Amino acid sequence: MRFPEDVPVLTDDVVTLRAATPADVDPAYRLCQDPEMQQWTTIPLPYLREHAVNFLTQLVPNGWRENTAWGWVIEYDGQYVGTIDLHDGEGGVGEVGFAVSPEVRGKGVMTRALKLVVRYAFDELGWKRVIWRAFVGNLGSRKVAWKVGFHDLVTIPGGGRARGVRKDEWVATIGRDDPLEPKGNWWTVPVLEGDGIRLRPLRESDAQRVMEACNDERTQLWLTGMPSPYGLEDALGFITTRSEAAASGEAVAWAIADAQTDELLGNVSVFGLGGRMDKTRGEIGYWMHPAARGRQVMTTAVQLLLSHAFRPIEDGGLGRRRMIVRCADANTASAHVAEINGFTKVGNERQADPRRDGSYDNMLTYDLLADEYTAPQTTTPPVTTPPATD
Ligand SMILES: CC(C)(COP(=O)(O)OP(=O)(O)OC[C@H]1O[C@@H](n2cnc3c(N)ncnc32)[C@H](O)[C@@H]1OP(=O)(O)O)[C@@H](O)C(=O)NCCC(=O)NCCS
């Protein structure tokens, strides 16, 4: 193809993709100074103006001329705001890469640009599949890919590399016949408040309290899957992987915080939301910081959680039909939380819950169905949706 004459202009009337020009060098250079751009992409560091010159006046034009890569400048509001490209398309399977300026992030620009480019890959280049890759933790990019319909995400340990360093990588793909629509749920973590407590997303600054709570003797006794001892690294790992669990549609986890001080008092989660056979159930898990026990905080937290869990998905809830709680039969405090919240004891599995000493407890199952659940009159928690990370 000739450059720029043969570069097609792609537009959805909000975002326009067009051939790069030398006038794009300065805004491209500025974009590449952005810390997120440097963290999540493989651009050279320090990023010099000559890198932008080379990228826009050599690499991108040559890709079109040699039919090996197809790169566009993204225009929004008549301005350069970033780039997007297709590359490595041998055998009808190729990859996409993209970046947009910090000033216009969160406005749907990249979702629009990616849809245009994926359509181009299938309709004009005849590709069968487009691959998206990102370093683990790049939730902004992951959300764009999810919104466009990339699916079946996998994590490849050490699969990516930036500036000579191996990094864990997420990979997802979309096929020619797939709808350009999200597949599966990406749960938000709304703030739910009532009776002096606030359920809110976990943050890195909660790590110390998480560590204290999870190192506690009783937490360690009943939650045998937890590392022992439980260090600050474990706490940080738990916190960061909660955003990923929400993104994959598997689980929603809240910090239970004091409504006045915002200090973490405990954790409550719903997991098993993406079940292979039954996507309408959810299991509740919880633990409290030892200093906050005995004040019915968990009872209230579960009550707040249930109102969200049973609310239809179209109204911002989790759309659950059946909720369950499981605990060792000797764990009376945990069983009490389920019972006081209206759950029915429906099972007692013999010797099903392993202890660290090699013995087993019987495990109780409690359930609560949506059609028998009545939201408490006293608590109508306000629901807001903050960003997924702090
Ligand atoms: C990733 C990037 C391209 C997204 O561009 P964008 O124009 O902001 O994307 P969109 O507005 O279409 O969608 C972004 C979505 O991710 C969400 N998001 C952004 N950061 C997030 C985070 N840390 N956690 C969860 N969601 C996040 C936004 O809220 C938005 O979702 P919403 O529409 O439901 O509110 C942009 O952030 C970027 O250029 N980053 C640096 C370069 C980069 O990472 N490139 C991709 C390499 S794989």
GROMACS .gro file of C-alpha atoms and ligand atoms in nm:
model
  438
    1MET     CA    1   0.000   0.000   0.000
    2ARG     CA    2   0.103   0.360  -0.046
    3PHE     CA    3   0.143   0.579   0.260
    4PRO     CA    4  -0.047   0.797   0.339
    5GLU     CA    5  -0.270   0.781   0.029
    6ASP     CA    6  -0.403   0.430   0.087
    7VAL     CA    7  -0.454   0.451   0.462
    8PRO     CA    8  -0.828   0.429   0.517
    9VAL     CA    9  -0.997   0.677   0.749
   10LEU     CA   10  -1.209   0.485   0.999
   11THR     CA   11  -1.467   0.671   1.203
   12ASP     CA   12  -1.776   0.621   1.417
   13ASP     CA   13  -1.838   0.999   1.415
   14VAL     CA   14  -1.689   1.043   1.764
   15VAL     CA   15  -1.345   0.894   1.714
   16THR     CA   16  -1.155   0.911   1.384
   17LEU     CA   17  -0.856   0.699   1.288
   18ARG     CA   18  -0.631   0.844   1.019
   19ALA     CA   19  -0.276   0.828   0.881
   20ALA     CA   20   0.002   0.974   1.096
   21THR     CA   21   0.161   1.305   0.996
   22PRO     CA   22   0.479   1.483   1.114
   23ALA     CA   23   0.252   1.722   1.309
   24ASP     CA   24   0.162   1.431   1.538
   25VAL     CA   25   0.521   1.396   1.663
   26ASP     CA   26   0.497   1.650   1.946
   27PRO     CA   27   0.172   1.522   2.103
   28ALA     CA   28   0.298   1.163   2.061
   29TYR     CA   29   0.621   1.255   2.238
   30ARG     CA   30   0.420   1.417   2.521
   31LEU     CA   31   0.197   1.109   2.558
   32CYS     CA   32   0.504   0.890   2.597
   33GLN     CA   33   0.617   1.090   2.902
   34ASP     CA   34   0.305   0.969   3.087
   35PRO     CA   35   0.400   0.732   3.373
   36GLU     CA   36   0.121   0.484   3.291
   37MET     CA   37   0.235   0.473   2.929
   38GLN     CA   38   0.587   0.396   3.048
   39GLN     CA   39   0.467   0.137   3.300
   40TRP     CA   40   0.238  -0.059   3.070
   41THR     CA   41   0.403  -0.043   2.727
   42THR     CA   42   0.739  -0.133   2.582
   43ILE     CA   43   0.840   0.216   2.465
   44PRO     CA   44   1.210   0.300   2.511
   45LEU     CA   45   1.312   0.492   2.826
   46PRO     CA   46   1.400   0.770   2.848
   47TYR     CA   47   1.160   0.844   2.565
   48LEU     CA   48   1.316   1.106   2.336
   49ARG     CA   49   1.160   1.319   2.067
   50GLU     CA   50   1.358   1.126   1.805
   51HIS     CA   51   1.177   0.808   1.916
   52ALA     CA   52   0.843   0.970   1.826
   53VAL     CA   53   0.987   1.093   1.495
   54ASN     CA   54   1.106   0.743   1.410
   55PHE     CA   55   0.779   0.579   1.515
   56LEU     CA   56   0.546   0.812   1.321
   57THR     CA   57   0.756   0.889   1.012
   58GLN     CA   58   0.936   0.554   0.966
   59LEU     CA   59   0.787   0.259   1.149
   60VAL     CA   60   0.418   0.332   1.094
   61PRO     CA   61   0.450   0.431   0.722
   62ASN     CA   62   0.675   0.129   0.652
   63GLY     CA   63   0.421  -0.103   0.811
   64TRP     CA   64   0.159   0.009   0.557
   65ARG     CA   65   0.401   0.007   0.264
   66GLU     CA   66   0.526  -0.343   0.343
   67ASN     CA   67   0.186  -0.475   0.448
   68THR     CA   68   0.317  -0.592   0.784
   69ALA     CA   69   0.158  -0.351   1.033
   70TRP     CA   70  -0.138  -0.115   1.016
   71GLY     CA   71  -0.114   0.184   1.248
   72TRP     CA   72  -0.343   0.485   1.286
   73VAL     CA   73  -0.346   0.809   1.478
   74ILE     CA   74  -0.657   0.848   1.694
   75GLU     CA   75  -0.834   1.184   1.668
   76TYR     CA   76  -1.092   1.298   1.922
   77ASP     CA   77  -1.241   1.648   1.928
   78GLY     CA   78  -1.022   1.728   1.626
   79GLN     CA   79  -0.701   1.655   1.820
   80TYR     CA   80  -0.435   1.383   1.820
   81VAL     CA   81  -0.503   1.173   2.130
   82GLY     CA   82  -0.313   0.849   2.068
   83THR     CA   83  -0.236   0.558   1.838
   84ILE     CA   84  -0.365   0.211   1.767
   85ASP     CA   85  -0.216  -0.056   1.545
   86LEU     CA   86  -0.256  -0.409   1.414
   87HIS     CA   87   0.053  -0.623   1.359
   88ASP     CA   88   0.188  -0.979   1.331
   89GLY     CA   89  -0.104  -1.102   1.123
   90GLU     CA   90   0.043  -1.418   0.976
   91GLY     CA   91  -0.206  -1.697   0.917
   92GLY     CA   92  -0.498  -1.465   0.975
   93VAL     CA   93  -0.424  -1.419   1.345
   94GLY     CA   94  -0.270  -1.093   1.461
   95GLU     CA   95  -0.226  -0.858   1.749
   96VAL     CA   96  -0.347  -0.513   1.849
   97GLY     CA   97  -0.168  -0.243   2.050
   98PHE     CA   98  -0.298   0.095   2.167
   99ALA     CA   99  -0.247   0.401   2.384
  100VAL     CA  100  -0.436   0.723   2.449
  101SER     CA  101  -0.344   1.053   2.618
  102PRO     CA  102  -0.415   1.081   2.993
  103GLU     CA  103  -0.640   1.387   2.936
  104VAL     CA  104  -0.905   1.188   2.750
  105ARG     CA  105  -0.893   0.856   2.934
  106GLY     CA  106  -1.216   0.712   3.070
  107LYS     CA  107  -1.431   0.871   2.796
  108GLY     CA  108  -1.464   0.557   2.589
  109VAL     CA  109  -1.217   0.675   2.323
  110MET     CA  110  -1.015   0.355   2.315
  111THR     CA  111  -1.319   0.131   2.323
  112ARG     CA  112  -1.445   0.306   2.011
  113ALA     CA  113  -1.106   0.298   1.839
  114LEU     CA  114  -1.057  -0.070   1.917
  115LYS     CA  115  -1.398  -0.163   1.776
  116LEU     CA  116  -1.314   0.017   1.450
  117VAL     CA  117  -0.978  -0.157   1.421
  118VAL     CA  118  -1.106  -0.504   1.508
  119ARG     CA  119  -1.375  -0.467   1.239
  120TYR     CA  120  -1.103  -0.360   0.994
  121ALA     CA  121  -0.893  -0.665   1.084
  122PHE     CA  122  -1.182  -0.901   1.013
  123ASP     CA  123  -1.350  -0.725   0.720
  124GLU     CA  124  -1.053  -0.578   0.528
  125LEU     CA  125  -0.746  -0.778   0.631
  126GLY     CA  126  -0.943  -1.103   0.644
  127TRP     CA  127  -0.810  -1.199   0.987
  128LYS     CA  128  -0.979  -1.479   1.181
  129ARG     CA  129  -0.870  -1.371   1.527
  130VAL     CA  130  -0.724  -1.067   1.704
  131ILE     CA  131  -0.504  -1.106   2.012
  132TRP     CA  132  -0.482  -0.849   2.294
  133ARG     CA  133  -0.195  -0.866   2.542
  134ALA     CA  134  -0.120  -0.655   2.847
  135PHE     CA  135   0.103  -0.675   3.149
  136VAL     CA  136  -0.076  -0.816   3.453
  137GLY     CA  137  -0.231  -0.530   3.649
  138ASN     CA  138  -0.320  -0.308   3.352
  139LEU     CA  139  -0.688  -0.305   3.437
  140GLY     CA  140  -0.764  -0.003   3.215
  141SER     CA  141  -0.647  -0.189   2.907
  142ARG     CA  142  -0.817  -0.507   3.022
  143LYS     CA  143  -1.145  -0.323   3.060
  144VAL     CA  144  -1.123  -0.183   2.707
  145ALA     CA  145  -1.056  -0.532   2.571
  146TRP     CA  146  -1.344  -0.677   2.776
  147LYS     CA  147  -1.585  -0.404   2.657
  148VAL     CA  148  -1.501  -0.483   2.294
  149GLY     CA  149  -1.560  -0.857   2.342
  150PHE     CA  150  -1.214  -1.007   2.395
  151HIS     CA  151  -1.267  -1.315   2.610
  152ASP     CA  152  -1.123  -1.629   2.771
  153LEU     CA  153  -0.842  -1.429   2.930
  154VAL     CA  154  -0.541  -1.627   3.049
  155THR     CA  155  -0.237  -1.526   3.250
  156ILE     CA  156   0.104  -1.626   3.116
  157PRO     CA  157   0.372  -1.604   3.385
  158GLY     CA  158   0.671  -1.422   3.237
  159GLY     CA  159   0.494  -1.414   2.900
  160GLY     CA  160   0.565  -1.046   2.833
  161ARG     CA  161   0.884  -0.849   2.821
  162ALA     CA  162   0.967  -0.482   2.852
  163ARG     CA  163   1.314  -0.338   2.818
  164GLY     CA  164   1.481  -0.671   2.882
  165VAL     CA  165   1.268  -0.771   3.181
  166ARG     CA  166   1.018  -1.059   3.175
  167LYS     CA  167   0.671  -0.973   3.309
  168ASP     CA  168   0.352  -1.168   3.369
  169GLU     CA  169   0.106  -1.110   3.093
  170TRP     CA  170  -0.269  -1.129   3.030
  171VAL     CA  171  -0.379  -1.253   2.688
  172ALA     CA  172  -0.733  -1.259   2.549
  173THR     CA  173  -0.866  -1.292   2.195
  174ILE     CA  174  -1.170  -1.221   1.981
  175GLY     CA  175  -1.276  -1.428   1.680
  176ARG     CA  176  -1.427  -1.313   1.353
  177ASP     CA  177  -1.775  -1.437   1.444
  178ASP     CA  178  -1.779  -1.308   1.799
  179PRO     CA  179  -2.004  -1.012   1.885
  180LEU     CA  180  -1.815  -0.693   1.972
  181GLU     CA  181  -1.982  -0.695   2.313
  182PRO     CA  182  -1.862  -0.780   2.665
  183LYS     CA  183  -1.871  -1.149   2.747
  184GLY     CA  184  -1.936  -1.222   3.115
  185ASN     CA  185  -1.963  -0.975   3.400
  186TRP     CA  186  -1.711  -0.723   3.524
  187TRP     CA  187  -1.840  -0.651   3.873
  188THR     CA  188  -1.808  -0.313   4.034
  189VAL     CA  189  -1.753  -0.282   4.409
  190PRO     CA  190  -2.018  -0.036   4.528
  191VAL     CA  191  -2.004   0.144   4.860
  192LEU     CA  192  -2.278   0.015   5.092
  193GLU     CA  193  -2.344   0.187   5.423
  194GLY     CA  194  -2.559   0.117   5.727
  195ASP     CA  195  -2.552   0.097   6.105
  196GLY     CA  196  -2.214   0.264   6.145
  197ILE     CA  197  -2.021   0.059   5.892
  198ARG     CA  198  -1.922   0.107   5.532
  199LEU     CA  199  -1.848  -0.165   5.280
  200ARG     CA  200  -1.600  -0.024   5.029
  201PRO     CA  201  -1.327  -0.147   4.792
  202LEU     CA  202  -1.007  -0.268   4.957
  203ARG     CA  203  -0.705  -0.041   4.921
  204GLU     CA  204  -0.332  -0.089   4.959
  205SER     CA  205  -0.340   0.118   5.278
  206ASP     CA  206  -0.556  -0.158   5.438
  207ALA     CA  207  -0.266  -0.406   5.413
  208GLN     CA  208  -0.145  -0.375   5.773
  209ARG     CA  209  -0.495  -0.436   5.916
  210VAL     CA  210  -0.553  -0.723   5.671
  211MET     CA  211  -0.229  -0.883   5.789
  212GLU     CA  212  -0.325  -0.844   6.155
  213ALA     CA  213  -0.669  -0.992   6.096
  214CYS     CA  214  -0.540  -1.286   5.894
  215ASN     CA  215  -0.259  -1.368   6.136
  216ASP     CA  216  -0.506  -1.385   6.421
  217GLU     CA  217  -0.538  -1.723   6.589
  218ARG     CA  218  -0.908  -1.770   6.520
  219THR     CA  219  -0.883  -1.660   6.157
  220GLN     CA  220  -0.598  -1.905   6.112
  221LEU     CA  221  -0.796  -2.179   6.286
  222TRP     CA  222  -1.104  -2.159   6.063
  223LEU     CA  223  -0.957  -2.044   5.732
  224THR     CA  224  -0.701  -2.313   5.671
  225GLY     CA  225  -0.629  -2.208   5.314
  226MET     CA  226  -0.460  -1.889   5.434
  227PRO     CA  227  -0.080  -1.864   5.438
  228SER     CA  228   0.068  -1.915   5.784
  229PRO     CA  229   0.224  -1.693   5.901
  230TYR     CA  230   0.043  -1.427   5.699
  231GLY     CA  231   0.275  -1.144   5.594
  232LEU     CA  232   0.235  -0.796   5.451
  233GLU     CA  233   0.312  -0.931   5.104
  234ASP     CA  234   0.025  -1.179   5.141
  235ALA     CA  235  -0.205  -0.893   5.239
  236LEU     CA  236  -0.098  -0.680   4.941
  237GLY     CA  237  -0.139  -0.979   4.709
  238PHE     CA  238  -0.488  -1.040   4.845
  239ILE     CA  239  -0.584  -0.675   4.792
  240THR     CA  240  -0.457  -0.646   4.433
  241THR     CA  241  -0.602  -0.977   4.323
  242ARG     CA  242  -0.948  -0.871   4.446
  243SER     CA  243  -0.976  -0.621   4.156
  244GLU     CA  244  -0.885  -0.901   3.916
  245ALA     CA  245  -1.145  -1.131   4.071
  246ALA     CA  246  -1.409  -0.863   4.012
  247ALA     CA  247  -1.286  -0.807   3.656
  248SER     CA  248  -1.313  -1.176   3.575
  249GLY     CA  249  -1.668  -1.191   3.711
  250GLU     CA  250  -1.568  -1.442   3.980
  251ALA     CA  251  -1.593  -1.250   4.306
  252VAL     CA  252  -1.663  -0.920   4.476
  253ALA     CA  253  -1.472  -0.836   4.793
  254TRP     CA  254  -1.526  -0.546   5.029
  255ALA     CA  255  -1.336  -0.396   5.315
  256ILE     CA  256  -1.574  -0.358   5.607
  257ALA     CA  257  -1.477  -0.017   5.740
  258ASP     CA  258  -1.581   0.199   6.032
  259ALA     CA  259  -1.815   0.461   5.881
  260GLN     CA  260  -1.651   0.737   6.089
  261THR     CA  261  -1.281   0.657   6.064
  262ASP     CA  262  -1.283   0.439   5.750
  263GLU     CA  263  -1.048   0.197   5.929
  264LEU     CA  264  -1.071  -0.164   5.812
  265LEU     CA  265  -1.265  -0.382   6.055
  266GLY     CA  266  -1.291  -0.693   5.841
  267ASN     CA  267  -1.356  -0.840   5.501
  268VAL     CA  268  -1.667  -0.978   5.339
  269SER     CA  269  -1.674  -1.133   4.991
  270VAL     CA  270  -1.904  -1.311   4.751
  271PHE     CA  271  -1.730  -1.568   4.537
  272GLY     CA  272  -1.812  -1.843   4.290
  273LEU     CA  273  -2.016  -1.590   4.088
  274GLY     CA  274  -1.900  -1.717   3.749
  275GLY     CA  275  -1.985  -2.084   3.824
  276ARG     CA  276  -1.962  -2.310   3.520
  277MET     CA  277  -2.299  -2.480   3.577
  278ASP     CA  278  -2.487  -2.221   3.783
  279LYS     CA  279  -2.415  -1.853   3.736
  280THR     CA  280  -2.693  -1.747   3.973
  281ARG     CA  281  -2.542  -1.857   4.303
  282GLY     CA  282  -2.286  -1.693   4.526
  283GLU     CA  283  -2.098  -1.800   4.837
  284ILE     CA  284  -2.021  -1.558   5.118
  285GLY     CA  285  -1.685  -1.560   5.294
  286TYR     CA  286  -1.572  -1.336   5.578
  287TRP     CA  287  -1.328  -1.260   5.853
  288MET     CA  288  -1.308  -0.987   6.116
  289HIS     CA  289  -1.012  -0.809   6.270
  290PRO     CA  290  -0.994  -0.942   6.630
  291ALA     CA  291  -1.033  -0.590   6.775
  292ALA     CA  292  -1.368  -0.544   6.599
  293ARG     CA  293  -1.533  -0.876   6.689
  294GLY     CA  294  -1.835  -0.914   6.915
  295ARG     CA  295  -2.015  -0.597   6.799
  296GLN     CA  296  -2.237  -0.753   6.533
  297VAL     CA  297  -2.038  -0.583   6.261
  298MET     CA  298  -2.033  -0.895   6.044
  299THR     CA  299  -2.405  -0.947   6.087
  300THR     CA  300  -2.463  -0.597   5.949
  301ALA     CA  301  -2.204  -0.642   5.676
  302VAL     CA  302  -2.375  -0.959   5.549
  303GLN     CA  303  -2.710  -0.783   5.564
  304LEU     CA  304  -2.576  -0.500   5.346
  305LEU     CA  305  -2.413  -0.748   5.110
  306LEU     CA  306  -2.735  -0.949   5.067
  307SER     CA  307  -2.932  -0.646   4.952
  308HIS     CA  308  -2.671  -0.599   4.678
  309ALA     CA  309  -2.640  -0.969   4.593
  310PHE     CA  310  -3.014  -1.019   4.536
  311ARG     CA  311  -3.064  -0.693   4.343
  312PRO     CA  312  -3.104  -0.760   3.967
  313ILE     CA  313  -2.795  -0.707   3.752
  314GLU     CA  314  -2.979  -0.445   3.545
  315ASP     CA  315  -3.031  -0.245   3.866
  316GLY     CA  316  -2.660  -0.261   3.950
  317GLY     CA  317  -2.670  -0.572   4.175
  318LEU     CA  318  -2.531  -0.921   4.141
  319GLY     CA  319  -2.860  -1.080   4.036
  320ARG     CA  320  -2.822  -1.383   4.263
  321ARG     CA  321  -3.092  -1.648   4.302
  322ARG     CA  322  -2.926  -1.842   4.584
  323MET     CA  323  -2.666  -1.744   4.840
  324ILE     CA  324  -2.477  -1.984   5.060
  325VAL     CA  325  -2.253  -1.974   5.366
  326ARG     CA  326  -2.033  -2.270   5.462
  327CYS     CA  327  -1.851  -2.310   5.792
  328ALA     CA  328  -1.714  -2.576   6.024
  329ASP     CA  329  -1.983  -2.703   6.260
  330ALA     CA  330  -1.770  -2.604   6.556
  331ASN     CA  331  -1.743  -2.245   6.430
  332THR     CA  332  -2.046  -2.118   6.616
  333ALA     CA  333  -1.970  -1.748   6.559
  334SER     CA  334  -1.976  -1.797   6.183
  335ALA     CA  335  -2.290  -2.010   6.191
  336HIS     CA  336  -2.458  -1.741   6.399
  337VAL     CA  337  -2.395  -1.476   6.132
  338ALA     CA  338  -2.571  -1.696   5.875
  339GLU     CA  339  -2.862  -1.782   6.103
  340ILE     CA  340  -2.931  -1.428   6.217
  341ASN     CA  341  -2.937  -1.318   5.852
  342GLY     CA  342  -3.217  -1.564   5.774
  343PHE     CA  343  -3.016  -1.847   5.619
  344THR     CA  344  -3.143  -2.205   5.655
  345LYS     CA  345  -2.912  -2.488   5.754
  346VAL     CA  346  -2.941  -2.731   5.464
  347GLY     CA  347  -2.642  -2.958   5.496
  348ASN     CA  348  -2.383  -3.108   5.721
  349GLU     CA  349  -2.098  -3.266   5.528
  350ARG     CA  350  -1.909  -3.509   5.741
  351GLN     CA  351  -1.536  -3.450   5.789
  352ALA     CA  352  -1.528  -3.202   5.501
  353ASP     CA  353  -1.336  -2.908   5.648
  354PRO     CA  354  -0.963  -2.972   5.698
  355ARG     CA  355  -0.776  -2.833   5.998
  356ARG     CA  356  -0.407  -2.754   5.999
  357ASP     CA  357  -0.338  -3.040   6.242
  358GLY     CA  358  -0.457  -3.295   5.987
  359SER     CA  359  -0.799  -3.353   6.145
  360TYR     CA  360  -1.133  -3.263   5.983
  361ASP     CA  361  -1.444  -3.080   6.099
  362ASN     CA  362  -1.790  -3.143   5.969
  363MET     CA  363  -1.896  -2.857   5.742
  364LEU     CA  364  -2.235  -2.690   5.760
  365THR     CA  365  -2.403  -2.540   5.457
  366TYR     CA  366  -2.656  -2.260   5.495
  367ASP     CA  367  -2.856  -2.114   5.208
  368LEU     CA  368  -3.091  -1.826   5.140
  369LEU     CA  369  -3.302  -1.800   4.825
  370ALA     CA  370  -3.389  -1.472   4.656
  371ASP     CA  371  -3.763  -1.542   4.673
  372GLU     CA  372  -3.755  -1.592   5.051
  373TYR     CA  373  -3.532  -1.291   5.114
  374THR     CA  374  -3.688  -0.971   5.241
  375ALA     CA  375  -3.467  -0.666   5.265
  376PRO     CA  376  -3.465  -0.528   5.621
  377GLN     CA  377  -3.690  -0.223   5.655
  378THR     CA  378  -3.432  -0.035   5.857
  379THR     CA  379  -3.150  -0.049   5.608
  380THR     CA  380  -3.176   0.094   5.263
  381PRO     CA  381  -2.809   0.131   5.184
  382PRO     CA  382  -2.706   0.399   4.939
  383VAL     CA  383  -2.519   0.247   4.648
  384THR     CA  384  -2.249   0.437   4.471
  385THR     CA  385  -1.990   0.307   4.231
  386PRO     CA  386  -1.641   0.437   4.290
  387PRO     CA  387  -1.345   0.356   4.063
  388ALA     CA  388  -1.225  -0.001   4.103
  389THR     CA  389  -0.890   0.108   4.245
  390ASP     CA  390  -0.778   0.392   4.467
  391LIG     C1  391  -0.559   0.158   2.854
  391LIG     C2  392  -0.603   0.286   2.782
  391LIG     C3  393  -0.569   0.272   2.636
  391LIG     C4  394  -0.754   0.304   2.801
  391LIG     O1  395  -0.801   0.410   2.720
  391LIG     P1  396  -0.940   0.487   2.751
  391LIG     O2  397  -0.972   0.575   2.636
  391LIG     O3  398  -0.933   0.545   2.886
  391LIG     O4  399  -1.040   0.364   2.748
  391LIG     P2  400  -1.200   0.370   2.763
  391LIG     O5  401  -1.243   0.502   2.819
  391LIG     O6  402  -1.258   0.327   2.634
  391LIG     O7  403  -1.226   0.254   2.870
  391LIG     C5  404  -1.147   0.247   2.986
  391LIG     C6  405  -1.227   0.178   3.094
  391LIG     O8  406  -1.136   0.127   3.189
  391LIG     C7  407  -1.169   0.179   3.316
  391LIG     N1  408  -1.045   0.186   3.391
  391LIG     C8  409  -0.939   0.266   3.372
  391LIG     N2  410  -0.843   0.239   3.462
  391LIG     C9  411  -0.890   0.139   3.537
  391LIG    C10  412  -0.839   0.067   3.647
  391LIG     N3  413  -0.718   0.093   3.696
  391LIG     N4  414  -0.917  -0.029   3.702
  391LIG    C11  415  -1.038  -0.058   3.653
  391LIG     N5  416  -1.093   0.006   3.547
  391LIG    C12  417  -1.019   0.103   3.492
  391LIG    C13  418  -1.234   0.311   3.288
  391LIG     O9  419  -1.311   0.354   3.396
  391LIG    C14  420  -1.318   0.274   3.167
  391LIG    O10  421  -1.430   0.196   3.206
  391LIG     P3  422  -1.580   0.256   3.207
  391LIG    O11  423  -1.609   0.303   3.067
  391LIG    O12  424  -1.664   0.140   3.247
  391LIG    O13  425  -1.577   0.368   3.306
  391LIG    C15  426  -0.530   0.410   2.841
  391LIG    O14  427  -0.547   0.410   2.982
  391LIG    C16  428  -0.382   0.414   2.811
  391LIG    O15  429  -0.344   0.466   2.708
  391LIG     N6  430  -0.299   0.363   2.902
  391LIG    C17  431  -0.153   0.365   2.883
  391LIG    C18  432  -0.108   0.276   2.765
  391LIG    C19  433  -0.160   0.135   2.774
  391LIG    O16  434  -0.175   0.080   2.881
  391LIG     N7  435  -0.187   0.076   2.657
  391LIG    C20  436  -0.234  -0.060   2.649
  391LIG    C21  437  -0.119  -0.152   2.659
  391LIG     S1  438  -0.176  -0.318   2.657
   0.00000   0.00000   0.00000
